[in-house]
Amino acid sequence: MHEIVAQADQFMAPTYKRQPLLLTKGRGYRLWDARGREYLDFVAGIAVCNLGHAHPKVSEAVCRQSKALVHTSNLYYTAPQTELARALVQKSFADRVFFCNSGAEANEAAIKLARRYFKQNGQPHRYRIVAMEQSFHGRTLATLSATGQQKVKDGFEPLLEGFDFVPFNDFEALNRAVGPNTCAVLLEPVQGEGGVHPADGAYLQAVRRLCDERGVLLIFDEIQTGMGRTGKLFAYEHFDAAPDIMTLAKALANGLPMGAMLAREQVATVFGPGSHASTFGGTPLICAGALAVLEVLEEEAILEKCTATGAYFRKALLDLKARRGSVRDVRGMGLLLGMEIDGDGEALVAGCREKGFLINCIQERVLRFAPPLIIEKEAVDALVQCLDALL
Ligand SMILES: *Cc1c(COP(=O)(O)O)cnc(C)c1O
């Protein structure tokens, strides 16, 4: 075993079950390990490196900004931060943006904002949030309390109070759960960690109407689905149902740590000066990276590519399902695809790795494919052939 691997296992908190792979370099959708072996990447750092590894335009923007100004705190203004906020507002339903450093922090901000909105509007009893079973919203105490999976919560009780859970895509259950103390409904348009489960369009539209009728805020966690992953910049654009608050992170800066919470004017403005903050949130360095990401998405027609390759990939997996009885289900949107199998998902992950393909397994039996959006058909063909042989 490589010395770095042995030392990592000795010195790091043992929070991760890692693949036995020491990565040293990435370009596009390819990665190399310390022995110089090449891998095709269908993980993208968990739906993060949407433009691929070491995209020249993003690297260049970050290098340039690192020599000008890295960090100022939010006591001052900087141009990259302002430009990024304006761009995200122009491209979404939202009117204002709060920047932070991760997905969990973005969801923390959303939870705080939803509670404060009703406190400020004379309905302090409204603090409960209805969230979904099998959801994932992060690992901080508030966001794991909002997460609908027991394994994330084990050992950390008492949790933050005020979350109710209903099955995903079950409108009647939601209708019953939204009560006089509810401030918000929180969901992922496609549940990612929970097993790649997309929302039904009619369901999301009904949820939007329900929130309007009951005066409840609708929060979409687009941390995994945002920034082009599903073929639109934001997944809600597929459904004709926009939220009041949306959270982003993962692919926002193509691998630099960044989160954001976006909201409509009337909602966002209940965060007054001093009500919420982040020292690192929206540094000029990382905002310069995120601005480059937005430029590349347009210049290289990444959304169109994602839609086309996603459809091709999906069809190839469905063909595989028709041939192999052990494939239970194929689902997802764009290039966020899941294939549920009978049997041991981790064994397939290992088998693929040995053949030079990185894939990920969630919920023990769901293979998750979230490659860089620039992945090519030849790479998809090669992976599907490998899966076919292994199955
Ligand atoms: C990854 C993820 C999070 C948590 O993001 P972190 O940056 O790890 O805190 C929250 N929600 C969803 C939907 C995610 O996929």
mmCIF file of N, CA and C in Angstrom, residues 1 45 139 149:
data_model
loop_
_atom_site.group_PDB
_atom_site.id
_atom_site.type_symbol
_atom_site.label_atom_id
_atom_site.label_comp_id
_atom_site.label_asym_id
_atom_site.label_seq_id
_atom_site.Cartn_x
_atom_site.Cartn_y
_atom_site.Cartn_z
ATOM 1 N N MET A 1 0.840 -1.207 0.000
ATOM 2 C CA MET A 1 0.000 0.000 0.000
ATOM 3 C C MET A 1 0.873 1.254 0.000
ATOM 4 N N GLY A 45 -16.141 14.200 -8.537
ATOM 5 C CA GLY A 45 -16.060 14.725 -7.166
ATOM 6 C C GLY A 45 -17.437 14.877 -6.548
ATOM 7 N N ARG A 139 -24.631 17.838 6.848
ATOM 8 C CA ARG A 139 -24.147 17.167 8.061
ATOM 9 C C ARG A 139 -24.034 18.077 9.273
ATOM 10 N N GLN A 149 -33.000 10.657 6.585
ATOM 11 C CA GLN A 149 -32.324 9.356 6.639
ATOM 12 C C GLN A 149 -31.732 9.167 8.035
#
